[in-house]
PDB file of C-alpha atoms and ligand atoms in Angstrom:
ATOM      1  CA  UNK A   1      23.289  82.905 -32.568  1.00  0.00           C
ATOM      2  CA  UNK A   2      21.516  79.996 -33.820  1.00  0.00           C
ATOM      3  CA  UNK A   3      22.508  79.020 -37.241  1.00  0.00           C
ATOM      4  CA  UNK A   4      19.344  78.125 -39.671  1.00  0.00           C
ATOM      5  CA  UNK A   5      20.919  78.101 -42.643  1.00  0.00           C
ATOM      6  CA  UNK A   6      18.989  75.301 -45.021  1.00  0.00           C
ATOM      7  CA  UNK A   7      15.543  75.317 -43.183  1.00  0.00           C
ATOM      8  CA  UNK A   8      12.838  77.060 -44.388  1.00  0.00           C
ATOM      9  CA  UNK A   9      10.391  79.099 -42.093  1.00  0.00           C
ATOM     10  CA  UNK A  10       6.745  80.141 -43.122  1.00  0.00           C
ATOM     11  CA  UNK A  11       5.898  83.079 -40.575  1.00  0.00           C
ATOM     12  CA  UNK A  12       1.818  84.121 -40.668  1.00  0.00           C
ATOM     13  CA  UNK A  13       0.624  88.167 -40.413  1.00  0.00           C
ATOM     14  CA  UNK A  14       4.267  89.035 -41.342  1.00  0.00           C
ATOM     15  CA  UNK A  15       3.467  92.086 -43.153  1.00  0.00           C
ATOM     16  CA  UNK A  16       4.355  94.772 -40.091  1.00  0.00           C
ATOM     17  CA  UNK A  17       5.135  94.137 -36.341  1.00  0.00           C
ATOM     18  CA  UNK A  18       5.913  90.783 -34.478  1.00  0.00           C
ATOM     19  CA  UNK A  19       5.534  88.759 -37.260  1.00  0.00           C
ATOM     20  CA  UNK A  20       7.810  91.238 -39.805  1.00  0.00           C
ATOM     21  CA  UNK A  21      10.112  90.890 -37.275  1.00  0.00           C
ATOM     22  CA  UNK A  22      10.344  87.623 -36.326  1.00  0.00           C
ATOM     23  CA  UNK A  23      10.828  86.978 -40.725  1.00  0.00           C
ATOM     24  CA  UNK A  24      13.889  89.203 -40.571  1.00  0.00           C
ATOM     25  CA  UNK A  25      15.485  87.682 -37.551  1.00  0.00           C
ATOM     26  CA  UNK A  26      14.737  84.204 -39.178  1.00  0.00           C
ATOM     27  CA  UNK A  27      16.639  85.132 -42.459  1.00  0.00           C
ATOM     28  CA  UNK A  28      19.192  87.147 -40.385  1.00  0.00           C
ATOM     29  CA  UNK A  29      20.058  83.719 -39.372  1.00  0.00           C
ATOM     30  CA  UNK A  30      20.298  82.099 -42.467  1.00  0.00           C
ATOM     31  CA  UNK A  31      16.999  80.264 -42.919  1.00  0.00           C
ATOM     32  CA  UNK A  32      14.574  80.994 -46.083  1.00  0.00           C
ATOM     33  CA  UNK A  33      11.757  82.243 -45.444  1.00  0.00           C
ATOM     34  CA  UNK A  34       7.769  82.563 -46.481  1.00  0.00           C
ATOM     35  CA  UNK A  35       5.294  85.129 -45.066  1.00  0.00           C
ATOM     36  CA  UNK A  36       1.747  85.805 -45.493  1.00  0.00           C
ATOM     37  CA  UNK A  37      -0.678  88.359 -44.421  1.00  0.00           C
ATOM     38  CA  UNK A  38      -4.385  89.157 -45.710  1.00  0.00           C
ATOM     39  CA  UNK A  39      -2.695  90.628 -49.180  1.00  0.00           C
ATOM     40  CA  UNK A  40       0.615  89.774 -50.624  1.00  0.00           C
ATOM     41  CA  UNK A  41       1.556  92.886 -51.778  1.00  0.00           C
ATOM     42  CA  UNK A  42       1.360  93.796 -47.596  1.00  0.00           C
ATOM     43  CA  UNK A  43       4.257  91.656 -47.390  1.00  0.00           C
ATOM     44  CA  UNK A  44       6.632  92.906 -49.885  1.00  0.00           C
ATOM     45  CA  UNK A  45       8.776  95.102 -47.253  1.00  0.00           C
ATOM     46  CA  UNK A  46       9.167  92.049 -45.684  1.00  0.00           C
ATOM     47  CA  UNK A  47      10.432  90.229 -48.507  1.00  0.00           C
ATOM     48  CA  UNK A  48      12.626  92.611 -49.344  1.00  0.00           C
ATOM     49  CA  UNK A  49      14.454  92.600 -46.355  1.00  0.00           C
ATOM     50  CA  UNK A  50      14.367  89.527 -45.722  1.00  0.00           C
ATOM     51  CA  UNK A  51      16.250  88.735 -49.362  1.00  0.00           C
ATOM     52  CA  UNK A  52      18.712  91.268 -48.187  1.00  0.00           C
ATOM     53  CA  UNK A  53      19.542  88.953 -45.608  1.00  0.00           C
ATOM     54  CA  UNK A  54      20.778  86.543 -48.817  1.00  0.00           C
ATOM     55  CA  UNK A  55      18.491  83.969 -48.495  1.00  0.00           C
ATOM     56  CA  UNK A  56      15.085  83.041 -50.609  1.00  0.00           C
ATOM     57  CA  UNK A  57      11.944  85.104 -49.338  1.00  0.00           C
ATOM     58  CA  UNK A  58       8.322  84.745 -50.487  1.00  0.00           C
ATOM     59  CA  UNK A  59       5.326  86.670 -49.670  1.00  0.00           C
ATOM     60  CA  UNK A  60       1.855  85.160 -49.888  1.00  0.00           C
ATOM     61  CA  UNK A  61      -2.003  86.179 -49.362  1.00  0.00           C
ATOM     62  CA  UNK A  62      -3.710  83.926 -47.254  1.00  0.00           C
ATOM     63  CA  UNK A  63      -6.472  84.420 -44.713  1.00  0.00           C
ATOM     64  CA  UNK A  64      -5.228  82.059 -42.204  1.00  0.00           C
ATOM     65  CA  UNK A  65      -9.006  81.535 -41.059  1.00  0.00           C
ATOM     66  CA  UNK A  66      -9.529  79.865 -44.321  1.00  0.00           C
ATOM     67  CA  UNK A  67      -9.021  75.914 -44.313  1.00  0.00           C
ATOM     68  CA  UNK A  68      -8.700  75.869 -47.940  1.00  0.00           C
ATOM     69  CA  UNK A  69      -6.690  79.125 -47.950  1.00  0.00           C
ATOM     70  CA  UNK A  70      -4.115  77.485 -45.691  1.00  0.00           C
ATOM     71  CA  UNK A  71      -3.611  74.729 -47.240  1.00  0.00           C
ATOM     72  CA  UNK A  72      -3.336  75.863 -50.555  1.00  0.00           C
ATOM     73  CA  UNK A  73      -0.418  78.278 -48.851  1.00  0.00           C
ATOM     74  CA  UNK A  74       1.747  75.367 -47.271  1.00  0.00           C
ATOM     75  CA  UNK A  75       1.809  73.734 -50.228  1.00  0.00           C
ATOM     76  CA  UNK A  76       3.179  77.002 -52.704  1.00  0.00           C
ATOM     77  CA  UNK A  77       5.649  77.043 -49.897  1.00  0.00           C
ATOM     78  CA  UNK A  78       6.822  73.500 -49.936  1.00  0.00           C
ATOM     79  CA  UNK A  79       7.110  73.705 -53.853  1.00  0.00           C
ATOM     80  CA  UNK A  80       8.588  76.996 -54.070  1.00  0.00           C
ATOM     81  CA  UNK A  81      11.451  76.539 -50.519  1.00  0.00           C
ATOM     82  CA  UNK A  82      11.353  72.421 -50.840  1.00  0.00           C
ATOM     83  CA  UNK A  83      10.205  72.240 -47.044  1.00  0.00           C
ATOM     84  CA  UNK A  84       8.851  73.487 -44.157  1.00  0.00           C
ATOM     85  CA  UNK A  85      10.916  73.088 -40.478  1.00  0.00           C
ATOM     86  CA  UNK A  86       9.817  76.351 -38.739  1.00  0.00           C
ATOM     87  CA  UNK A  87       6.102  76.976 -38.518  1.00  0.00           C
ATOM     88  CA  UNK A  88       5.076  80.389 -36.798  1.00  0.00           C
ATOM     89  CA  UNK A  89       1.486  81.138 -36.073  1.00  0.00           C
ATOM     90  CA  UNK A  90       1.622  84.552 -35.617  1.00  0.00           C
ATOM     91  CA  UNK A  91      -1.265  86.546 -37.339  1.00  0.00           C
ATOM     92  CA  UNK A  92      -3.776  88.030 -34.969  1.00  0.00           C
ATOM     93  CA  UNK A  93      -6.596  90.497 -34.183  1.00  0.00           C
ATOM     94  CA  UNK A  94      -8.065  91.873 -31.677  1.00  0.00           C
ATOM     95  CA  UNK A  95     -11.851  93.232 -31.411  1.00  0.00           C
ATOM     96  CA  UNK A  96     -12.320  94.278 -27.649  1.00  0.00           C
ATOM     97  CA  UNK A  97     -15.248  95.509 -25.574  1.00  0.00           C
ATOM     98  CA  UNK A  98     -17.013  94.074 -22.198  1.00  0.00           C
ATOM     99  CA  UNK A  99     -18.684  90.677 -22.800  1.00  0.00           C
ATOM    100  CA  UNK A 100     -22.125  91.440 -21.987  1.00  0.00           C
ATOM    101  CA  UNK A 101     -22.351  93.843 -25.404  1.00  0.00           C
ATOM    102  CA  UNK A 102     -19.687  91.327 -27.102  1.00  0.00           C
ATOM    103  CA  UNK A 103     -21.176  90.765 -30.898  1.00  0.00           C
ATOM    104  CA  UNK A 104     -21.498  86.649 -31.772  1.00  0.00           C
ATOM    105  CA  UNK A 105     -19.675  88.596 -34.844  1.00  0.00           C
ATOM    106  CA  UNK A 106     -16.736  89.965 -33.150  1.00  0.00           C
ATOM    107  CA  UNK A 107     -16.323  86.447 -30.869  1.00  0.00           C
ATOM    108  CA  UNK A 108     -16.352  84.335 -34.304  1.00  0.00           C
ATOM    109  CA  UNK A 109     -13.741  86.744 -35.738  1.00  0.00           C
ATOM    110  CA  UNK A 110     -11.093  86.542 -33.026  1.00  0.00           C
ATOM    111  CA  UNK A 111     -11.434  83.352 -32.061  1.00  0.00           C
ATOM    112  CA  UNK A 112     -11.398  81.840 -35.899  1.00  0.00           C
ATOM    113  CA  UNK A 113      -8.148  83.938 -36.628  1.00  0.00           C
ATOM    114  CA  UNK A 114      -6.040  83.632 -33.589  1.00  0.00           C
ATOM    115  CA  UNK A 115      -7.204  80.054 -32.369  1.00  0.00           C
ATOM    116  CA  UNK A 116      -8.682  78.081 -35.890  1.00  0.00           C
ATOM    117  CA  UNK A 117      -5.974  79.881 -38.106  1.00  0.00           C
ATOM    118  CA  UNK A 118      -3.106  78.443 -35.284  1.00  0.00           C
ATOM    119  CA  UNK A 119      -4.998  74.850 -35.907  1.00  0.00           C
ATOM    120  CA  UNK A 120      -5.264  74.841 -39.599  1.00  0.00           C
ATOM    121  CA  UNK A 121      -1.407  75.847 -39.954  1.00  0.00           C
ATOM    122  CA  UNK A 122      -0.576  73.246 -37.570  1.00  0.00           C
ATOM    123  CA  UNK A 123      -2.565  70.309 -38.809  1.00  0.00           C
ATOM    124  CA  UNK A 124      -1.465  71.316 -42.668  1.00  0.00           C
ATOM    125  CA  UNK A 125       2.464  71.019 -41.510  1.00  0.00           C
ATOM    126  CA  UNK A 126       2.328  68.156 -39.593  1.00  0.00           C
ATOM    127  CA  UNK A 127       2.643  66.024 -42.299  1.00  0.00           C
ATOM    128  CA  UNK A 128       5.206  67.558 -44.912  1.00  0.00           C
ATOM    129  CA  UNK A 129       7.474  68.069 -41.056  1.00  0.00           C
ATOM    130  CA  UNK A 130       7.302  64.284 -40.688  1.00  0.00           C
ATOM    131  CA  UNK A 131       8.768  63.796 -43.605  1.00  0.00           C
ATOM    132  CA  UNK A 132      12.003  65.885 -42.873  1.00  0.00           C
ATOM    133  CA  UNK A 133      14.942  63.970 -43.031  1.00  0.00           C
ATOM    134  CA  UNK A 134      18.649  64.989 -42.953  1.00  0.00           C
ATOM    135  CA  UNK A 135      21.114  64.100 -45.442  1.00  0.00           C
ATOM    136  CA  UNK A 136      22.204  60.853 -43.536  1.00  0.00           C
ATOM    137  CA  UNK A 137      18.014  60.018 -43.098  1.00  0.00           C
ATOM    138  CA  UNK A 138      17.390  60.727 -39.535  1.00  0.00           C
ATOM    139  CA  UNK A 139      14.351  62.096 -38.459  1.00  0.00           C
ATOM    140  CA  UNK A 140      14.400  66.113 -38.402  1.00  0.00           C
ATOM    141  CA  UNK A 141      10.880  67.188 -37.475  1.00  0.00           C
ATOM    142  CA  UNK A 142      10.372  70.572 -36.898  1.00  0.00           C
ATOM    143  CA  UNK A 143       9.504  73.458 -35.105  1.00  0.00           C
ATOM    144  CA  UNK A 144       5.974  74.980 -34.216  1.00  0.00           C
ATOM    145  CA  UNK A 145       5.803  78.559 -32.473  1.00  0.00           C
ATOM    146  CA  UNK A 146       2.214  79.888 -31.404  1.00  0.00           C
ATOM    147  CA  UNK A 147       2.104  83.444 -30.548  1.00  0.00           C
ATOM    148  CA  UNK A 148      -0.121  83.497 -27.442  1.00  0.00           C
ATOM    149  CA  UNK A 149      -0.041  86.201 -24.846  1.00  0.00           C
ATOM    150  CA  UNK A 150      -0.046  87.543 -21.468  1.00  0.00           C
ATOM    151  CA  UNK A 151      -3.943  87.968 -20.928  1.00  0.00           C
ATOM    152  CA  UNK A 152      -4.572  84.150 -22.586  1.00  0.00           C
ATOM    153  CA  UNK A 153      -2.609  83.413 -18.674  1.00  0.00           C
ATOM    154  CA  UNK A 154      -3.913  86.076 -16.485  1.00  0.00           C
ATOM    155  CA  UNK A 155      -7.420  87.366 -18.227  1.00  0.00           C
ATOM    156  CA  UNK A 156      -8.092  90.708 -18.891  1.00  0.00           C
ATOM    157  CA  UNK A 157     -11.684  92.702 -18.761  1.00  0.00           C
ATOM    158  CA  UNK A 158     -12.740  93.856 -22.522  1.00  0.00           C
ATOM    159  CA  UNK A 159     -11.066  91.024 -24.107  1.00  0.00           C
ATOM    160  CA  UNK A 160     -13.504  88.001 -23.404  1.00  0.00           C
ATOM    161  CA  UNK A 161     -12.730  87.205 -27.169  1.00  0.00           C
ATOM    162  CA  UNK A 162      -9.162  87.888 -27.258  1.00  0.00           C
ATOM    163  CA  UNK A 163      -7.967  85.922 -23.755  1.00  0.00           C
ATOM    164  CA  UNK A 164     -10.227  83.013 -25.000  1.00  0.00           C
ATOM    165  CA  UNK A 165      -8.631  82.627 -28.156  1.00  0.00           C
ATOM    166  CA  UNK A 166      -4.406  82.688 -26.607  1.00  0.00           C
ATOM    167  CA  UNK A 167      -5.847  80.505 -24.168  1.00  0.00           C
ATOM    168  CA  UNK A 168      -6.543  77.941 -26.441  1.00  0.00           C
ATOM    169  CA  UNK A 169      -3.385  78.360 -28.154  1.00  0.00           C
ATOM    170  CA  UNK A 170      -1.935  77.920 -25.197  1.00  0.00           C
ATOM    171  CA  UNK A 171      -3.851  74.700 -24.969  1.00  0.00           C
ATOM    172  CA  UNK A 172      -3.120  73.987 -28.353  1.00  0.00           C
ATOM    173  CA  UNK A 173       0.210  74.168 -27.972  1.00  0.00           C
ATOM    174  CA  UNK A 174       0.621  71.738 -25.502  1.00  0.00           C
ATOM    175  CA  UNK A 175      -1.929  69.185 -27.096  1.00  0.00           C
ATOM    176  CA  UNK A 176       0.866  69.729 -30.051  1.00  0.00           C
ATOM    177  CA  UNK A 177       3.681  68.936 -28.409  1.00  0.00           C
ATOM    178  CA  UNK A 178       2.032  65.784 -26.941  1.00  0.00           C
ATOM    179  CA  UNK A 179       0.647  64.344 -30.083  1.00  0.00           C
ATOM    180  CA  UNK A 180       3.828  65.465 -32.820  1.00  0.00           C
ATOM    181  CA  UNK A 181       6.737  65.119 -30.081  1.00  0.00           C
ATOM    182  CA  UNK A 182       7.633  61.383 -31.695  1.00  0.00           C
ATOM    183  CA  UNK A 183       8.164  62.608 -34.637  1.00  0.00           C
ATOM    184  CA  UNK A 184      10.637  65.084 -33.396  1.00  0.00           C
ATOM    185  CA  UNK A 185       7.925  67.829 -33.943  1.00  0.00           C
ATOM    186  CA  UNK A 186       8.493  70.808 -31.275  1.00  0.00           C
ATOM    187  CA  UNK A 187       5.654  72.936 -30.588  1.00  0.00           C
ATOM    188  CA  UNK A 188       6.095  76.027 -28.253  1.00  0.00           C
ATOM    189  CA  UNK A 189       4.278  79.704 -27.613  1.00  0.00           C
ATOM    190  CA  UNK A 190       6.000  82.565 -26.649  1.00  0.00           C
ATOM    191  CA  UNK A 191       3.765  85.068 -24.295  1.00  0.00           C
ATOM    192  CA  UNK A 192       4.171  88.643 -25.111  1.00  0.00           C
ATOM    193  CA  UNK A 193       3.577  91.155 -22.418  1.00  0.00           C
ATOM    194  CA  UNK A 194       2.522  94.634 -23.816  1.00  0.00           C
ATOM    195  CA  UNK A 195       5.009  94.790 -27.011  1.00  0.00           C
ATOM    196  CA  UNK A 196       5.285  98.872 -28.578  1.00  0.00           C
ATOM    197  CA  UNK A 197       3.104  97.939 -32.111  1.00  0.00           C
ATOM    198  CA  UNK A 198      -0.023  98.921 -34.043  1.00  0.00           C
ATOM    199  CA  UNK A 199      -1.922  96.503 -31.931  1.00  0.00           C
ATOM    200  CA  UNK A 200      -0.560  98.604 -28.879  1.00  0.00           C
ATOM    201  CA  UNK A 201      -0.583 101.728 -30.592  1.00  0.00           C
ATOM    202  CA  UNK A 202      -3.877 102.399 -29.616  1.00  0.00           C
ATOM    203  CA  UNK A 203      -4.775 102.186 -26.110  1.00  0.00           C
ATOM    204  CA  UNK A 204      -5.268 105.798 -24.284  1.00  0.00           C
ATOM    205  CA  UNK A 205      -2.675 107.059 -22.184  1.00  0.00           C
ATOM    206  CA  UNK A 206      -4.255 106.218 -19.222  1.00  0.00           C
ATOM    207  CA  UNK A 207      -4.554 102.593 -19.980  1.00  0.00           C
ATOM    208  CA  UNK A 208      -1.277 102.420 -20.681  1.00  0.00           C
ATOM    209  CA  UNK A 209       0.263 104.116 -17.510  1.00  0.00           C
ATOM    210  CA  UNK A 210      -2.060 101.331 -15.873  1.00  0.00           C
ATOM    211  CA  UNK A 211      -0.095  98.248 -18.129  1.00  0.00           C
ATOM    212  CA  UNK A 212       3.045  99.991 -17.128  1.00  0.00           C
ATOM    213  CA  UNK A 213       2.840  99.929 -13.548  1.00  0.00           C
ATOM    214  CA  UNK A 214       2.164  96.205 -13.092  1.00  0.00           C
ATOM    215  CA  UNK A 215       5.634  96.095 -15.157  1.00  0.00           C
ATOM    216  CA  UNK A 216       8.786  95.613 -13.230  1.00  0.00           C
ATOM    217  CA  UNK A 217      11.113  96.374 -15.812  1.00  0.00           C
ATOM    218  CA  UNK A 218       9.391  99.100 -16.892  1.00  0.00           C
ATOM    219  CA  UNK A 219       8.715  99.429 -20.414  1.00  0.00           C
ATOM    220  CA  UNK A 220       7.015  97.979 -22.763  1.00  0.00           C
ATOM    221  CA  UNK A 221       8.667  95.188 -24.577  1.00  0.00           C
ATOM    222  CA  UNK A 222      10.019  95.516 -28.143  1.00  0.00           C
ATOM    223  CA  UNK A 223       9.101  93.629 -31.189  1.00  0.00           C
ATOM    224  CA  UNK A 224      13.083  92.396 -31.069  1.00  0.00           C
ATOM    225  CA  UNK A 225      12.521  90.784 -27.339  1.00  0.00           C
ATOM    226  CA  UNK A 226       9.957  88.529 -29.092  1.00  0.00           C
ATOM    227  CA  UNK A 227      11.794  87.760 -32.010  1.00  0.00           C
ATOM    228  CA  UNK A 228      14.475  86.951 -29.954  1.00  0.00           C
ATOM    229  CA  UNK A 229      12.782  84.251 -28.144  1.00  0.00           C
ATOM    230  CA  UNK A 230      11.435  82.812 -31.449  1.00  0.00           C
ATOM    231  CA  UNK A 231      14.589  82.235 -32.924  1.00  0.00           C
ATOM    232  CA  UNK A 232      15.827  81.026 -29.877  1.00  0.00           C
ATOM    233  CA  UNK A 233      12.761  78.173 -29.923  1.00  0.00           C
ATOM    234  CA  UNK A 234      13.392  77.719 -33.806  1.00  0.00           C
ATOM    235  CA  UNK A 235      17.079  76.276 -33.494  1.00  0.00           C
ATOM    236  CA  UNK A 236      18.712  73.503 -32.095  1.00  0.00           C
ATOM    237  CA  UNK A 237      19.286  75.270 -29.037  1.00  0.00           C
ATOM    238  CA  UNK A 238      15.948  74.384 -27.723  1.00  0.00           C
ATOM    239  CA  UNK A 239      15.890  71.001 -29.035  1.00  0.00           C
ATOM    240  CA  UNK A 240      14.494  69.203 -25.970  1.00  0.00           C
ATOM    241  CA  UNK A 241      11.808  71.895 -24.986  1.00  0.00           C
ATOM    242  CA  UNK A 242       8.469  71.164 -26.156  1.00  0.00           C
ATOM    243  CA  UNK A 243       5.117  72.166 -24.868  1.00  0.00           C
ATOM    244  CA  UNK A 244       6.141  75.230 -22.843  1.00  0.00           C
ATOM    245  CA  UNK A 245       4.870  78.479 -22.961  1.00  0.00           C
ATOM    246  CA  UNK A 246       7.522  81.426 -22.375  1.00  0.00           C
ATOM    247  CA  UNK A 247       6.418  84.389 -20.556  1.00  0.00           C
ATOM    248  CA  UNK A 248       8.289  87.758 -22.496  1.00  0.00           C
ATOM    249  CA  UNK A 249       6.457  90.088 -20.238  1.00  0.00           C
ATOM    250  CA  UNK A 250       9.278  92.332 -18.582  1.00  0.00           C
ATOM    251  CA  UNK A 251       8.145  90.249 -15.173  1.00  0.00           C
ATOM    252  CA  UNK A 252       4.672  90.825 -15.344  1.00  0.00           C
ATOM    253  CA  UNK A 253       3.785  87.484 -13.970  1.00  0.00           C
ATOM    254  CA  UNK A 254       5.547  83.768 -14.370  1.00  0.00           C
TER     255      UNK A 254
HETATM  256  P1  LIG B 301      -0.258  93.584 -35.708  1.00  0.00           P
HETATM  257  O1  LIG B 301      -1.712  93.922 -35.720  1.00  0.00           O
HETATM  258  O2  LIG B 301       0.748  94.677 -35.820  1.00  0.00           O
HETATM  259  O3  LIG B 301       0.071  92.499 -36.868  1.00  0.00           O
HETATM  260  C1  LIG B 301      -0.760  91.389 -37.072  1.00  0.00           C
HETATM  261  C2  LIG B 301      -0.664  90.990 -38.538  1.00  0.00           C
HETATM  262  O4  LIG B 301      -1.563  89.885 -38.744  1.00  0.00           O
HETATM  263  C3  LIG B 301      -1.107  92.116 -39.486  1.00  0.00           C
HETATM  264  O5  LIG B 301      -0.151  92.274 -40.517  1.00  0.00           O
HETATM  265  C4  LIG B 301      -2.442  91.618 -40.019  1.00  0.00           C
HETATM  266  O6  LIG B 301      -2.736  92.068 -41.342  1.00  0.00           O
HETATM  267  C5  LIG B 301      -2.263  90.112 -39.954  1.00  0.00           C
HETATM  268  N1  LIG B 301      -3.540  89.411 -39.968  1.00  0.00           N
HETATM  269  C6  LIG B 301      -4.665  89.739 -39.283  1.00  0.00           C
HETATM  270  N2  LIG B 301      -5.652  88.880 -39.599  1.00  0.00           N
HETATM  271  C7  LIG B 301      -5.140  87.997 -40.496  1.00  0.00           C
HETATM  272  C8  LIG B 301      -5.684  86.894 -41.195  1.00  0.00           C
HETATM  273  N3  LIG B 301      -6.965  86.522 -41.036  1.00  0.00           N
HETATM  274  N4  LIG B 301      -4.880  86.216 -42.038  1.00  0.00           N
HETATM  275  C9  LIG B 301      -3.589  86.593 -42.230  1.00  0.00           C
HETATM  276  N5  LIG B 301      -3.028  87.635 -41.590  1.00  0.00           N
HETATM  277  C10 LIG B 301      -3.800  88.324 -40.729  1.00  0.00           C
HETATM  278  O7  LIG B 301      -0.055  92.722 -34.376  1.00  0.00           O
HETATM  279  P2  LIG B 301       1.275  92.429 -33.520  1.00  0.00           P
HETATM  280  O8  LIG B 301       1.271  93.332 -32.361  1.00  0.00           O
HETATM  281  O9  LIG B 301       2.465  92.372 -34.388  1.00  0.00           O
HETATM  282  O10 LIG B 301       0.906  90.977 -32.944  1.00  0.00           O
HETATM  283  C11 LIG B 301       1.391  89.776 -33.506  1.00  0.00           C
HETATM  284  C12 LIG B 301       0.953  88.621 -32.632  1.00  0.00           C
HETATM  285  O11 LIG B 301       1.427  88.801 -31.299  1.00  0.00           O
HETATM  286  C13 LIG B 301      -0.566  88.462 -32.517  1.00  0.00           C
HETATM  287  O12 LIG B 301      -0.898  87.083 -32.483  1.00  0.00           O
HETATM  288  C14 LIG B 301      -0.863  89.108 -31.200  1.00  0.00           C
HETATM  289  O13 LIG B 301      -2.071  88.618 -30.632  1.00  0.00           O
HETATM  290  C15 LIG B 301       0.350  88.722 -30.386  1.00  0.00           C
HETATM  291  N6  LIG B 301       0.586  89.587 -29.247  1.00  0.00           N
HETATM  292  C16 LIG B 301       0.838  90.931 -29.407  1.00  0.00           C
HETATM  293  C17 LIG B 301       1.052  91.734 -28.298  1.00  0.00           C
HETATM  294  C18 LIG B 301       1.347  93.185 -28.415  1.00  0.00           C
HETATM  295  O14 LIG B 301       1.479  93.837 -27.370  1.00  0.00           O
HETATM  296  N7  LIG B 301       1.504  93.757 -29.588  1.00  0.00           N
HETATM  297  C19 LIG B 301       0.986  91.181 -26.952  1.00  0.00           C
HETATM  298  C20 LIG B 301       0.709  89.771 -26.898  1.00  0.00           C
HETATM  299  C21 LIG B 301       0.520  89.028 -28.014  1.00  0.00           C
END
């Protein structure tokens, strides 16, 4: 398992599902870690668990649509853990229905909290990442994961909003990668399939029977199989991959 022990992670909409998870499997491997989610009392579960992983945990409120919001976050995090090497952008909403009745209202609000909040957290690490250095001075960078998804690749009717927005993370990401990789700055999504959560919670049965035949492993993925992959693109295990986007879809498509 990848060993993270002095780096710090900050890990956005942490307070339940993907994100929550993706905190404890940080700290499970050894790195500090920050969350935030609308409140900071949301993320106190969190926090608790992941201090029970022995390592420093910090919960903060932050809207990660705000520009001054965000900023003001990265920098309680860089005075509170001394850094930031693991940046994931993982807070996101949904707010479906069929284009042609789509509210300029609902558009703004998915697109400005999965797409905008992914830019502001990215453009307010950059900086403090560059400045990493090891104990003997070399250049350490850091590590960017967008949450994107499955329909930001294939496009999915009801979710004009939604498939926009991970498709210009996925853009993002790559733009990322280009312009930070000289400065040893990584910058990866992972692309859930379906994942068992709140978010998927609440589709009718017959929608999901409909998800679950285009699977071929059959299930619907857990929030572990993402974490997984996140910790996986955190650590020096996946030091030379930059700009990809990995499909963790149970085969749904490549
Ligand atoms: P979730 O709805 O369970 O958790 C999202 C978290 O983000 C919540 O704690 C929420 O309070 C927080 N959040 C929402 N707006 C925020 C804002 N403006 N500022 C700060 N925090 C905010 O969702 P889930 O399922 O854990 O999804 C996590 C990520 O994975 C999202 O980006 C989602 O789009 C993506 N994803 C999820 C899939 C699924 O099947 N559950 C599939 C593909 C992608």
């Amino acid at each position: 398992m990848a060993n993270l022990k002095g780096k710090v992670a900050l890990v956005t909409g942490a307070a339940r599902g993907i994100g929550a998870e993706i905190a404890k499997t940080l700290a499970a491997a050894g790195a500090d870690v920050a969350v935030c989610d609308l409140k900071a009392e949301w993320c106190e579960e969190t926090v608790k668990a992941i201090e029970a992983c022995g390592v420093k945990g910090l919960g903060l409120g932050v809207n990660v649509a705000v520009s001054s919001e965000v900023d003001a976050c990265v920098k309680e995090v860089i005075a509170k853990l001394g850094r930031i090497d693991i940046m994931v952008n993982n807070a996101g909403i949904t707010k479906d229905g069929l284009l042609m009745r789509m509210s300029d209202e609902d558009w703004d609000a998915v697109l400005n909290v999965n797409l905008k909040g992914t830019f502001l957290f990215t453009r307010a690490v950059a900086r403090p990442m560059m400045k990493n250095k090891a104990d003997d001075g070399t250049q350490q960078g850091g590590s960017i994961i967008n949450l994107a998804s499955v329909v930001g690749i294939m496009g999915n009717a009801g979710q004009a909003n939604y498939t926009a927005s991970k498709g210009g993370v996925i853009a993002l990401t790559k733009t990322t990668a280009k312009e930070l990789g000289s400065r040893n700055i990584r910058c990866n999504a992972v692309a859930p399939g379906f994942i068992q959560s709140k978010m998927t919670d609440v589709l009718p049965e017959d929608v999901r029977q409909a998800y679950m035949n285009q699977i071929p492993l059959k299930r619907f993925g857990t929030v572990q199989d993402i974490a997984k992959c996140v910790l996986w693109l955190a650590g020096d295990d996946s030091a030379y991959v930059t700009g990809q986007i990995i499909s963790v879809n149970g085969g749904m498509i490549g």
